[in-house]
GROMACS .gro file of C-alpha atoms in nm:
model
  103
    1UNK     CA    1   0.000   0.000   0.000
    2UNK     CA    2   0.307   0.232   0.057
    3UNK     CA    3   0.454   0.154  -0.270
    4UNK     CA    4   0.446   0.373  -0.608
    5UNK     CA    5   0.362   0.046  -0.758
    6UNK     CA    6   0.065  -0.070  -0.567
    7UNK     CA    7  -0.242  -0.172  -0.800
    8UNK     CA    8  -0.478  -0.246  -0.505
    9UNK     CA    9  -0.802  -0.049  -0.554
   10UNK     CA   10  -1.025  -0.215  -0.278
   11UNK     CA   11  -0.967  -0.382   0.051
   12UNK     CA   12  -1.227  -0.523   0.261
   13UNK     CA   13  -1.104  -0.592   0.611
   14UNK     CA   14  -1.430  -0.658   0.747
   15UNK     CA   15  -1.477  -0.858   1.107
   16UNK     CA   16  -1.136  -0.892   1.129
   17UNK     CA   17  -1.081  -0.796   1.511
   18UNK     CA   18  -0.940  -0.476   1.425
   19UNK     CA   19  -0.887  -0.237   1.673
   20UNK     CA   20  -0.746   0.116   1.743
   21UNK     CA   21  -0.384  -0.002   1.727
   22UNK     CA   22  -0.498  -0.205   1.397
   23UNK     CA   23  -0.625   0.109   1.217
   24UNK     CA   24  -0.308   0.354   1.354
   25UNK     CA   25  -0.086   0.122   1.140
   26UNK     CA   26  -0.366   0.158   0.861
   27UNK     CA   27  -0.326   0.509   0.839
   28UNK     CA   28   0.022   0.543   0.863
   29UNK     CA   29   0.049   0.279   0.593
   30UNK     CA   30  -0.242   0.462   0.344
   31UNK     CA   31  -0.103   0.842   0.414
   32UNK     CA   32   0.137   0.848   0.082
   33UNK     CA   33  -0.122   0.600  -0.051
   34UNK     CA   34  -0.219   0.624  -0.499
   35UNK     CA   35  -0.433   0.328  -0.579
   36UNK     CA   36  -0.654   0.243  -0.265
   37UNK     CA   37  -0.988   0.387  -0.361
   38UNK     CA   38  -1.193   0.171  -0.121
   39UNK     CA   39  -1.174   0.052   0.234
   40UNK     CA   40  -1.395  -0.184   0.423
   41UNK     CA   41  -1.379  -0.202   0.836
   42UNK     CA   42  -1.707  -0.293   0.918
   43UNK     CA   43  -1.770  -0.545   1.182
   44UNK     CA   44  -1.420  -0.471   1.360
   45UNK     CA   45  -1.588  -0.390   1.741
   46UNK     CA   46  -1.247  -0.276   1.843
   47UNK     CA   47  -1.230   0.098   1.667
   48UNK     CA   48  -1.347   0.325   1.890
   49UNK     CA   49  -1.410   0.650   1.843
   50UNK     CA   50  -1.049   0.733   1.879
   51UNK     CA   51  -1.036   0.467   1.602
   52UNK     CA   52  -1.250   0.639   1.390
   53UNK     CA   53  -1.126   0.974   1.426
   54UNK     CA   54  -0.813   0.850   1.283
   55UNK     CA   55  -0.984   0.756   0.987
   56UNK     CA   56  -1.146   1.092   0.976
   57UNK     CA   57  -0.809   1.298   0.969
   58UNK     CA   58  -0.664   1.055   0.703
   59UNK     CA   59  -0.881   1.136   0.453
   60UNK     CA   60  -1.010   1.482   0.579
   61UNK     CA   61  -0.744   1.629   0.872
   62UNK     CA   62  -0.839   2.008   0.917
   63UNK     CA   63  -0.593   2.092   1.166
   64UNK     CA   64  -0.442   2.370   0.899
   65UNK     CA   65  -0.423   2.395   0.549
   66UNK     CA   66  -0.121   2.190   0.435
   67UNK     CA   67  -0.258   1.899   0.665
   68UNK     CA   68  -0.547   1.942   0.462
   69UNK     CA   69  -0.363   1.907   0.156
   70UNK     CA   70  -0.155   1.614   0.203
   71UNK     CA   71  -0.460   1.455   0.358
   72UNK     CA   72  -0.565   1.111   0.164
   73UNK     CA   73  -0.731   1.237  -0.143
   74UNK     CA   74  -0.757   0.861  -0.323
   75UNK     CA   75  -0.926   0.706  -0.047
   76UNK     CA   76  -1.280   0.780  -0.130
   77UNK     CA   77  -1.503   0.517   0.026
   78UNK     CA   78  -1.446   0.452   0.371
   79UNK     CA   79  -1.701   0.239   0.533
   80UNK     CA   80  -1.618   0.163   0.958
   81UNK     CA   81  -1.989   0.119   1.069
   82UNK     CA   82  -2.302   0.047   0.969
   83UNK     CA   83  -2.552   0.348   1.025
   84UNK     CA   84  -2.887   0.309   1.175
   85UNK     CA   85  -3.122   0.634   1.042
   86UNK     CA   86  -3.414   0.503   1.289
   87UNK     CA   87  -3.244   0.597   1.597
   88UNK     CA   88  -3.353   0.887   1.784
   89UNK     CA   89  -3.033   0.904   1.988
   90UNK     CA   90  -2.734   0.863   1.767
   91UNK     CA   91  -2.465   0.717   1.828
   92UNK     CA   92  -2.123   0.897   1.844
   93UNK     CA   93  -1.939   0.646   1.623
   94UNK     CA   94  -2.238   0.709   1.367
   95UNK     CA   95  -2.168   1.075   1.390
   96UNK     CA   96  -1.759   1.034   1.286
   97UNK     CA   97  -1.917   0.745   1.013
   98UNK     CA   98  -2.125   1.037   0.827
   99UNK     CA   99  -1.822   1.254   0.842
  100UNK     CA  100  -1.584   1.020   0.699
  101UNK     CA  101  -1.862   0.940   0.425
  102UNK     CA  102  -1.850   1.330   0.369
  103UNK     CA  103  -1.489   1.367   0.364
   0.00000   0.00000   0.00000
C-alpha cells in the first residue's frame, strides 16, 4: 500500500478484530497512498471513536491547510460502521461514520 507500484483499488477488512492499534498502522500505511480507492472495516468492534477519528483525519485532517492538503485524497469510500437512520439518539461512532462518508 506504501509503494508507487501498488495496484490495489479495494480492501475489505471486514470482522477482522481490528482495533485502534490495527487502524493507527492503517493510516500510517495509506497516508502516501495512490491506488486504494476503497476501504472496508465494518464489523471490527475494536475501533473506537479514537479509532475512527483516525480515519477521519486521514482522509479529511483540518488541523491547517497543508494537513489538509496532504490529507488522503484517493481514499474515497471509507465504510467503519453500519448506520442506523431510525435511531432517535445517535450514536457517536455514527456521527464520525457520516463525516468520513462526507470527507
Amino acid at each position: 500500500l506504501q509503494g508507487g507500484d501498488a495496484a490495489l483499488t479495494f480492501l475489505s477488512l471486514n470482522n477482522n478484530e481490528i482495533a485502534d492499534d490495527g487502524v493507527e498502522i492503517l493510516a500510517d500505511a495509506l497516508q502516501n497512498n495512490t491506488s486504494l480507492t476503497a476501504l472496508g472495516l465494518v464489523g471490527n468492534d475494536g475501533i473506537s471513536k479514537h479509532g475512527m477519528t483516525i480515519l477521519l483525519k486521514l482522509v479529511n485532517d483540518v488541523s491547517s491547510i497543508n494537513a489538509t492538503l496532504q490529507s488522503n485524497h484517493t481514499l474515497s469510500y471509507l465504510r467503519v460502521k453500519e448506520i442506523n437512520h431510525n435511531e432517535l439518539d445517535p450514536d457517536p461512532h455514527e456521527e464520525i461514520q457520516t463525516h468520513v462518508n462526507v470527507a
